[in-house]
CSV table of C-alpha atoms in Angstrom, one decimal:
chain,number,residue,atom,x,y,z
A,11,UNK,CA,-78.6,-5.6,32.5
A,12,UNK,CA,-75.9,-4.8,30.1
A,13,UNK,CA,-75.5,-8.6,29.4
A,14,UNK,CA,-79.3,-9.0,29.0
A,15,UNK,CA,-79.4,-6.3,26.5
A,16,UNK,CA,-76.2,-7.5,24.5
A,17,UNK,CA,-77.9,-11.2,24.1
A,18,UNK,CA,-81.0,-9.2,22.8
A,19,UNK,CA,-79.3,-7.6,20.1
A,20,UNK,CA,-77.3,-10.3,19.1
A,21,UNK,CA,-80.5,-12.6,18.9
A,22,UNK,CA,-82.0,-9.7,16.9
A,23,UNK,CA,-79.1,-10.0,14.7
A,24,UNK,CA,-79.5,-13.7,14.4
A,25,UNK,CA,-82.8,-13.5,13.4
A,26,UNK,CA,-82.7,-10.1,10.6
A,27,UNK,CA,-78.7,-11.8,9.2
A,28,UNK,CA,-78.1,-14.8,6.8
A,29,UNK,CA,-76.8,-16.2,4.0
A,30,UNK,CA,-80.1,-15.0,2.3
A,31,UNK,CA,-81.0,-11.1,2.4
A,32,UNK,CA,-83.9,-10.2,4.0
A,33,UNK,CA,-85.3,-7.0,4.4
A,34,UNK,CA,-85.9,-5.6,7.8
A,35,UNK,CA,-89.6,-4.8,6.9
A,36,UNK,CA,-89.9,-8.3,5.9
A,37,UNK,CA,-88.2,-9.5,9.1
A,38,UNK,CA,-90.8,-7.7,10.7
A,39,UNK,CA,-93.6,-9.0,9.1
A,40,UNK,CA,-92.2,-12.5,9.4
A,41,UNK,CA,-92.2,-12.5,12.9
A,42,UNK,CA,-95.5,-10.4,13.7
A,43,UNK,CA,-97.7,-10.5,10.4
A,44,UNK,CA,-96.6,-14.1,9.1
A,45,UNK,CA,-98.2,-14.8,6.0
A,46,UNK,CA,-96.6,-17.8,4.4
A,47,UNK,CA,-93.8,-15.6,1.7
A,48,UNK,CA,-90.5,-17.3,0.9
A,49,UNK,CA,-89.3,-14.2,3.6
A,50,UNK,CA,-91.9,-15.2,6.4
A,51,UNK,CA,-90.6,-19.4,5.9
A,52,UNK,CA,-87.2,-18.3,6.5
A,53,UNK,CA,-87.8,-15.5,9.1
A,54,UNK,CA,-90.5,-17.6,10.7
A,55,UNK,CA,-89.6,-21.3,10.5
A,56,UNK,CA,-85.9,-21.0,9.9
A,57,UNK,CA,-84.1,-18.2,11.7
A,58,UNK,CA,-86.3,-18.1,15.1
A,59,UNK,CA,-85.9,-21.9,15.8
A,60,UNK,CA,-82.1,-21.1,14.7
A,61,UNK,CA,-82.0,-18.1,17.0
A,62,UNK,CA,-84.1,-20.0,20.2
A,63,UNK,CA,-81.5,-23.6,19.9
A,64,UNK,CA,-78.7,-21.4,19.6
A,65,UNK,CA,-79.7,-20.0,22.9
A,66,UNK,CA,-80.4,-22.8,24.8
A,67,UNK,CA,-77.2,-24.8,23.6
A,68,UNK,CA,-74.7,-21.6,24.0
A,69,UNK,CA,-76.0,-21.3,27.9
A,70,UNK,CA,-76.3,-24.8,28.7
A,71,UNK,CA,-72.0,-25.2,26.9
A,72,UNK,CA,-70.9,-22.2,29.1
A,73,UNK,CA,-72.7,-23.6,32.2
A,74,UNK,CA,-71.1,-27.1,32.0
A,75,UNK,CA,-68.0,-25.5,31.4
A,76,UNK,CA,-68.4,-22.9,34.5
A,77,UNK,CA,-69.4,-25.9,36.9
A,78,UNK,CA,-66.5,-28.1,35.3
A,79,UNK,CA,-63.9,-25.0,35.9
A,80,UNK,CA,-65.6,-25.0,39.5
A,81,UNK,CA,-65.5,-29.0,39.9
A,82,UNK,CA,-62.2,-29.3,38.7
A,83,UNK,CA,-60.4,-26.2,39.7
A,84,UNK,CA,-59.5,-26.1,36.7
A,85,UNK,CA,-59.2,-23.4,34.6
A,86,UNK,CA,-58.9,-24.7,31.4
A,87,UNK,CA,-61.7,-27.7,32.0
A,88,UNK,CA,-64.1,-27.4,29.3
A,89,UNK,CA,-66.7,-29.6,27.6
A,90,UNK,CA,-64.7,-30.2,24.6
A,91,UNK,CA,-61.1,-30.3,25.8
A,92,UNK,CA,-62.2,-32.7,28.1
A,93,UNK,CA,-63.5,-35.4,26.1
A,94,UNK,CA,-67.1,-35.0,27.7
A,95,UNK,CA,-68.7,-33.4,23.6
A,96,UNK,CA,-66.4,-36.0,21.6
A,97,UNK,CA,-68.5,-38.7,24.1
A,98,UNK,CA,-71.5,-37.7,23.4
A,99,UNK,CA,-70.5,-37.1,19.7
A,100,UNK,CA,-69.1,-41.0,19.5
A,101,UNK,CA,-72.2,-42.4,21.3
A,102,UNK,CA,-74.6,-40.4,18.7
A,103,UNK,CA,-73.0,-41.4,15.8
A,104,UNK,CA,-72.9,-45.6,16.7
A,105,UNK,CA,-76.8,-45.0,17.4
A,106,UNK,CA,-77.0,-43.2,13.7
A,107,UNK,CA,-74.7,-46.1,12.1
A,108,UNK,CA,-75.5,-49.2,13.9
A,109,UNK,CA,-79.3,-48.8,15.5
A,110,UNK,CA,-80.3,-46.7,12.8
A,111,UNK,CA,-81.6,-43.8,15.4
A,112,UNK,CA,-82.9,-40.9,13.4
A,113,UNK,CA,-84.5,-38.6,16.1
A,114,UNK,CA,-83.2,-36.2,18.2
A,115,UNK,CA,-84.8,-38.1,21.0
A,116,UNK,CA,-83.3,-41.1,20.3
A,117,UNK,CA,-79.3,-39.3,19.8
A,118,UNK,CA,-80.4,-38.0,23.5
A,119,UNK,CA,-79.7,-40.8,25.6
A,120,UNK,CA,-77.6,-42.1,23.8
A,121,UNK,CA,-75.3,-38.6,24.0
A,122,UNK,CA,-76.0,-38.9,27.4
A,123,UNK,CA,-74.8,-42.5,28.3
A,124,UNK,CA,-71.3,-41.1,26.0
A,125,UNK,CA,-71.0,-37.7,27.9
A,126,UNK,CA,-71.1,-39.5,31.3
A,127,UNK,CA,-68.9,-42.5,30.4
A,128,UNK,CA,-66.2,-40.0,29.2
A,129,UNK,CA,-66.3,-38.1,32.1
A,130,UNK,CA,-65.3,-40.6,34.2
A,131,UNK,CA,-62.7,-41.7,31.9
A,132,UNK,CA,-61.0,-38.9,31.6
A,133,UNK,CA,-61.4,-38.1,35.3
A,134,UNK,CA,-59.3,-42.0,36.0
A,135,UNK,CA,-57.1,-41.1,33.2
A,136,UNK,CA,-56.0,-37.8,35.0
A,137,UNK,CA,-55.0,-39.1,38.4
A,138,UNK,CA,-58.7,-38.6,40.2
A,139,UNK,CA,-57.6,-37.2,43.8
A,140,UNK,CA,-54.1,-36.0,42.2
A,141,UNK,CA,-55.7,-34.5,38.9
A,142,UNK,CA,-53.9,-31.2,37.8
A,143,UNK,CA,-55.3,-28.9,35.4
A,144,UNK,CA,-52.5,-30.0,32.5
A,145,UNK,CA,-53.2,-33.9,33.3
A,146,UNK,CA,-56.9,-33.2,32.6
A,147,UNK,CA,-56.3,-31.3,29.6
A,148,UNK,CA,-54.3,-33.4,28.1
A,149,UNK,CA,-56.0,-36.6,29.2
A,150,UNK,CA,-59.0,-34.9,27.6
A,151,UNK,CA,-57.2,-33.9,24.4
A,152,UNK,CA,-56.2,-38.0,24.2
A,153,UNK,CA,-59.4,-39.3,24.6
A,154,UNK,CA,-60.9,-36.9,22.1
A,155,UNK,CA,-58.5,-37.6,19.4
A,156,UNK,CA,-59.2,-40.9,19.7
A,157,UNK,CA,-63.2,-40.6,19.7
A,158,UNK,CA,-62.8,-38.5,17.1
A,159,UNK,CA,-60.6,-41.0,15.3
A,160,UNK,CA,-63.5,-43.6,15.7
A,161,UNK,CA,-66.1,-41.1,14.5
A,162,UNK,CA,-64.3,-40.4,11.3
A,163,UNK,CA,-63.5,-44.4,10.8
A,164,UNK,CA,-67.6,-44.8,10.9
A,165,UNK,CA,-68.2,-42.5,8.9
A,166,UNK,CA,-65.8,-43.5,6.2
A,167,UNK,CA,-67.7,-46.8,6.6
A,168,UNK,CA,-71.1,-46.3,6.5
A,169,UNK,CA,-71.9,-43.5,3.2
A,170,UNK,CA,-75.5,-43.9,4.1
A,171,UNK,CA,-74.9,-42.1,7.2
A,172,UNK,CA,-72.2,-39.9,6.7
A,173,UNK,CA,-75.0,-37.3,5.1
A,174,UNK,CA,-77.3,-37.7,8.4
A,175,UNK,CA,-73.8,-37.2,10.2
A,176,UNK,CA,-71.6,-35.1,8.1
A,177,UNK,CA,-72.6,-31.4,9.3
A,178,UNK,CA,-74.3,-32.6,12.6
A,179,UNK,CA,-70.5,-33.9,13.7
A,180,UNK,CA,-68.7,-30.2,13.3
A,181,UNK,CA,-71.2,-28.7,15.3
A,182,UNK,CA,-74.2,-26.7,13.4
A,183,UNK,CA,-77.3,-24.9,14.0
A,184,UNK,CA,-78.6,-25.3,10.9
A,185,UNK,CA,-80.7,-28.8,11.4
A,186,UNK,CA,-82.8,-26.6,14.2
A,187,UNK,CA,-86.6,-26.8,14.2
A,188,UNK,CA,-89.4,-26.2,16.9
A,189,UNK,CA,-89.5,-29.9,17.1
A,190,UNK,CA,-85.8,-30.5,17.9
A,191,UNK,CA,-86.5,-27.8,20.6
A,192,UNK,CA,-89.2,-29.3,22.1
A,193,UNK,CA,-87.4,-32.7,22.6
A,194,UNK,CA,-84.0,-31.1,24.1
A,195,UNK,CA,-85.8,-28.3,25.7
A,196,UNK,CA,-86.7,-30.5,29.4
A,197,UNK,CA,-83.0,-32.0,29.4
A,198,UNK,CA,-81.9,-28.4,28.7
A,199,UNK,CA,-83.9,-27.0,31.6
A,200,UNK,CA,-83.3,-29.6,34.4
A,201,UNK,CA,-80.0,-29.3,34.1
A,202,UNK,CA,-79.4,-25.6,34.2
A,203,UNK,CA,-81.7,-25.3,37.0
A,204,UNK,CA,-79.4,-28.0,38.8
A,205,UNK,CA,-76.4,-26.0,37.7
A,206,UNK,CA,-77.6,-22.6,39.1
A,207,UNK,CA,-78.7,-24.2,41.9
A,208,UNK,CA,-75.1,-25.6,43.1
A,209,UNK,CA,-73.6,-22.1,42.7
A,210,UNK,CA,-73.2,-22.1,47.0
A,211,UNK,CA,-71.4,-25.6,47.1
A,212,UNK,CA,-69.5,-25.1,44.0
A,213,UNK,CA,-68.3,-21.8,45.7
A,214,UNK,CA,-67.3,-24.0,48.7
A,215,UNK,CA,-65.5,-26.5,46.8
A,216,UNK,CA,-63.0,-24.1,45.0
A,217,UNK,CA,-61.6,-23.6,48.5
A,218,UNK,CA,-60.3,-27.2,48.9
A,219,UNK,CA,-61.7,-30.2,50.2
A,220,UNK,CA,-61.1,-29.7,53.8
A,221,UNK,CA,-62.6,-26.6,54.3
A,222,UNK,CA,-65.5,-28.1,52.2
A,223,UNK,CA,-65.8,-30.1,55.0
A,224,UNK,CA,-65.4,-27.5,57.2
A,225,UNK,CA,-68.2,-25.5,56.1
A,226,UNK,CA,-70.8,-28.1,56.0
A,227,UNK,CA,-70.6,-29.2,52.0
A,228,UNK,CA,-71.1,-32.4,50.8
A,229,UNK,CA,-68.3,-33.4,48.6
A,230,UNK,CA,-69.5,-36.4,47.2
A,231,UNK,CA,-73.0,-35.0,46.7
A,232,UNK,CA,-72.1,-31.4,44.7
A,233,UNK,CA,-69.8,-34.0,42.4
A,234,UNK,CA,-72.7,-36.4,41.5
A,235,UNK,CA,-75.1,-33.9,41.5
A,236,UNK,CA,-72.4,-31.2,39.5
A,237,UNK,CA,-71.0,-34.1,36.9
A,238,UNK,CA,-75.2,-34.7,36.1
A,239,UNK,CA,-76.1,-31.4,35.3
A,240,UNK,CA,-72.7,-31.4,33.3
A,241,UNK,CA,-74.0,-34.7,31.4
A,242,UNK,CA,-77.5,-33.2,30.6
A,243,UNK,CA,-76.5,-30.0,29.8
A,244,UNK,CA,-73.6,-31.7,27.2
A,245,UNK,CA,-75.8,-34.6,26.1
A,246,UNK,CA,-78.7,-32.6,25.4
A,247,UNK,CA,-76.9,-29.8,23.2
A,248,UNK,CA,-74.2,-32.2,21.7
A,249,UNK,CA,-77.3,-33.8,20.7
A,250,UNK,CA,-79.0,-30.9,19.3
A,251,UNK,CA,-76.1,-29.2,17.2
A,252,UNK,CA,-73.6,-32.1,17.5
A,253,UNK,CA,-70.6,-31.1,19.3
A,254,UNK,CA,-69.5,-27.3,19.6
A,255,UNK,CA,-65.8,-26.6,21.5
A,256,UNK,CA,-64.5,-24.1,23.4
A,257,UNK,CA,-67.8,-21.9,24.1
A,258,UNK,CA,-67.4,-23.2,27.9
A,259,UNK,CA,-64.1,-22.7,28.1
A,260,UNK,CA,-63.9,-19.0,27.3
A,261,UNK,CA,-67.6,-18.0,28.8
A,262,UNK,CA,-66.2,-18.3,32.2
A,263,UNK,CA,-62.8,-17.1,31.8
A,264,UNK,CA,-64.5,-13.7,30.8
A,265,UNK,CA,-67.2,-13.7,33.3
A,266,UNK,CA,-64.8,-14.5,36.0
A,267,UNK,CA,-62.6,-11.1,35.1
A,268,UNK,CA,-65.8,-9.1,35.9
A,269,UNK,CA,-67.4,-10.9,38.9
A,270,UNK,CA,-64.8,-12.5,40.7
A,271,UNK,CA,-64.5,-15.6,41.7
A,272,UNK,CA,-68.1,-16.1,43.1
A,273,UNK,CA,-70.1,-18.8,41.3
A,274,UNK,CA,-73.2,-17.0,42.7
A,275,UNK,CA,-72.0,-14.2,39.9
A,276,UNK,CA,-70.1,-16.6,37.5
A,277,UNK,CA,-73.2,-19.2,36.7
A,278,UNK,CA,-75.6,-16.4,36.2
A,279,UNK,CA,-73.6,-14.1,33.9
A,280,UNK,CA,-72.1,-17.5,31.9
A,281,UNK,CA,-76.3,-18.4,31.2
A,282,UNK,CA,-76.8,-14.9,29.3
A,283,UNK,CA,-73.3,-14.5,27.6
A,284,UNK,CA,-72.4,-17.9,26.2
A,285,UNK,CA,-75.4,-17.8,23.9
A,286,UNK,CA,-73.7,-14.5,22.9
A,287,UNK,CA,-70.4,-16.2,21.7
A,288,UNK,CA,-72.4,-19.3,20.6
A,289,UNK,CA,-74.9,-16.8,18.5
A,290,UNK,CA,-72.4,-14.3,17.1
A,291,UNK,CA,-70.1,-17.5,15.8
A,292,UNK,CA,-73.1,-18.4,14.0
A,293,UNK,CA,-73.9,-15.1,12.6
A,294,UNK,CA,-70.3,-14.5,11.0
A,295,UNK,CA,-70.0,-18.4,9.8
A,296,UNK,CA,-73.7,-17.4,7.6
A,297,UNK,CA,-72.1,-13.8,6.4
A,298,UNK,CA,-68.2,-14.8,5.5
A,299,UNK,CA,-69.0,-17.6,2.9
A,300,UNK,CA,-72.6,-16.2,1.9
A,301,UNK,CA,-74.7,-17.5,0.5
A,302,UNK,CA,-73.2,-20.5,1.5
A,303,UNK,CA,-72.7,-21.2,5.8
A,304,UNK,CA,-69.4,-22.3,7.9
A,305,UNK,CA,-70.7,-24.2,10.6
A,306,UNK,CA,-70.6,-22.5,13.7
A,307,UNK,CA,-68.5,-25.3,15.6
A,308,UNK,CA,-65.4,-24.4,12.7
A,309,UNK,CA,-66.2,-21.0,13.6
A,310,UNK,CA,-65.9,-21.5,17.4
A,311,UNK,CA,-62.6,-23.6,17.1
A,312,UNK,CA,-61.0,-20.9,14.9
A,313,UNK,CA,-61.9,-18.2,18.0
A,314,UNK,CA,-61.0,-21.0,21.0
A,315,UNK,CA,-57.8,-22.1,19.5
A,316,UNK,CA,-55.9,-19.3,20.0
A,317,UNK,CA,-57.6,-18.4,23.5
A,318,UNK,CA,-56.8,-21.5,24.8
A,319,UNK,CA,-53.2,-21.4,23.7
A,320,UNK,CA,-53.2,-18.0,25.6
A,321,UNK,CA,-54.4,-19.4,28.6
A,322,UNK,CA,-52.1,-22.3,29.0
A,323,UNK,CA,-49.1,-19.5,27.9
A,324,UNK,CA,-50.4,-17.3,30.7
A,325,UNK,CA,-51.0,-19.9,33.3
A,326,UNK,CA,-47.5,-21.4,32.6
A,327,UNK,CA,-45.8,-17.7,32.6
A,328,UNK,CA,-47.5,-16.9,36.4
A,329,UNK,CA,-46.1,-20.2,37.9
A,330,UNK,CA,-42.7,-19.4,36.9
């Protein structure tokens, strides 16, 4: 309940702060007593779509990255480190640049097709069966570089699209509308469903193939069925907001130190506090430059960056 009431206030927070002041009066009459002011608009049909994607895309980023952590056991697995945002992010772009795709339906599949294809890249390029958490990482870290080499190369090359692509490609909330919501909202819900749902045979894959087996799990099954929920989750928020690092990596690391080990807890508790993260992020990139924004995926990096290097430090430190 504490978590539920801490995502409450934070969405409240989301919805009342911005680079624009708004009176909390006004707030309230935007949201109960709309009547069309220049307050109500950005109340109304700015901040609450803001608010509601920021949501959806913060719990579906820390549920990938719980179920990758899970997948994996990996600890430092995350959407972004490996490669699985900077897929979707290279796959949206081509479709902006070379199809002309201007919808988010459209960057949908085509994030999907790019989150998927990554995946299994990264997963060959880190030794599959004999994949360690640092040969992952820093397979992932390779193959993001590079996408994200590629992604700056077409946008060098094609000005008409670096506009359309330009703030999408550092992660933001700011293109969010109820229309945006509506097209990412059945990807969004499909796959968290699946996720929650493989919080039992997640729980016995962390204990090692063999006693997998042992207790009745199907290995090849929770994969598929774990790396799809992964892909929609990724594809259909990296399509929304464009691609936003680290939120999945740090969600579960915190959640973890509370509940335990059990994904029963872990999946649950990463739903209500990665919006949290992902929300808060947002709030502090529209106060620190007002009235101007920092996009929240800067924002994000500039948090994850340094908890990631503490992770690897600690990691490395309790295998000496």
């Amino acid at each position: 309940m504490a978590a539920v009431g801490v995502l409450i206030c934070v969405a409240a927070a989301s919805i009342a702060l911005g680079a624009r002041s708004v009176p909390l009066g006004d707030v309230w009459h935007g949201l109960f007593q709309y009547s069309g002011t220049d307050n109500d608009v950005v109340v109304r049909d700015v901040r609450l779509p803001r608010t509601v994607l920021g949501l959806l895309c913060g719990a579906a980023l820390g549920l990938a990255g719980a179920v990758m952590q899970a997948l994996t056991r990996n600890p430092l697995a995350d959407p972004g480190l490996l490669g699985v945002n900077a897929g979707a992010s290279a796959a949206v772009v081509s479709a902006i640049s070379f199809l002309d795709v201007t919808s988010v339906t459209g960057y949908v599949w085509f994030a999907f097709l790019g989150a998927a294809a990554v995946s299994l890249v990264v997963y060959a390029l880190g030794g599959t069966r004999s994949a360690t958490p640092v040969r992952l990482a820093l397979a992932g870290t390779a193959v993001t570089a590079a996408l994200f080499g590629y992604i700056n190369a077409v946008q060098l090359l094609d000005t008409a699209a670096l506009d359309r692509m330009r703030f999408w490609s550092v992660g933001s909330l700011a293109s969010s509308s109820p229309e945006v919501i509506r097209q990412v909202l059945p990807f969004l819900a499909v796959g968290m469903v699946l996720a929650l749902c493989l919080a039992r045979p997640l729980n016995a894959v962390a204990l090692g193939d063999d006693t997998a087996r042992a207790l009745g799990a199907s290995l090849t099954r929770t994969r598929v069925l774990a790396m799809l929920a992964v892909t929609l989750l990724c594809g259909a928020a990296t399509a929304a907001c464009g691609p936003i690092v680290f939120v999945g990596l740090m969600i579960p690391h915190m959640v973890r130190a509370l509940t335990g080990p059990d994904m029963r807890w872990i999946l649950p508790y990463a739903t209500v506090l990665s919006p949290v993260l992902l929300l808060g992020a947002d709030i502090v990139g529209r106060l620190v430059t007002r009235p101007s924004e920092l996009q929240v995926g800067i924002v994000t990096s500039l948090i994850g960056g340094p908890v990631f290097v503490y992770l690897v430090r600690r990691r490395r430190t309790a295998q000496l």
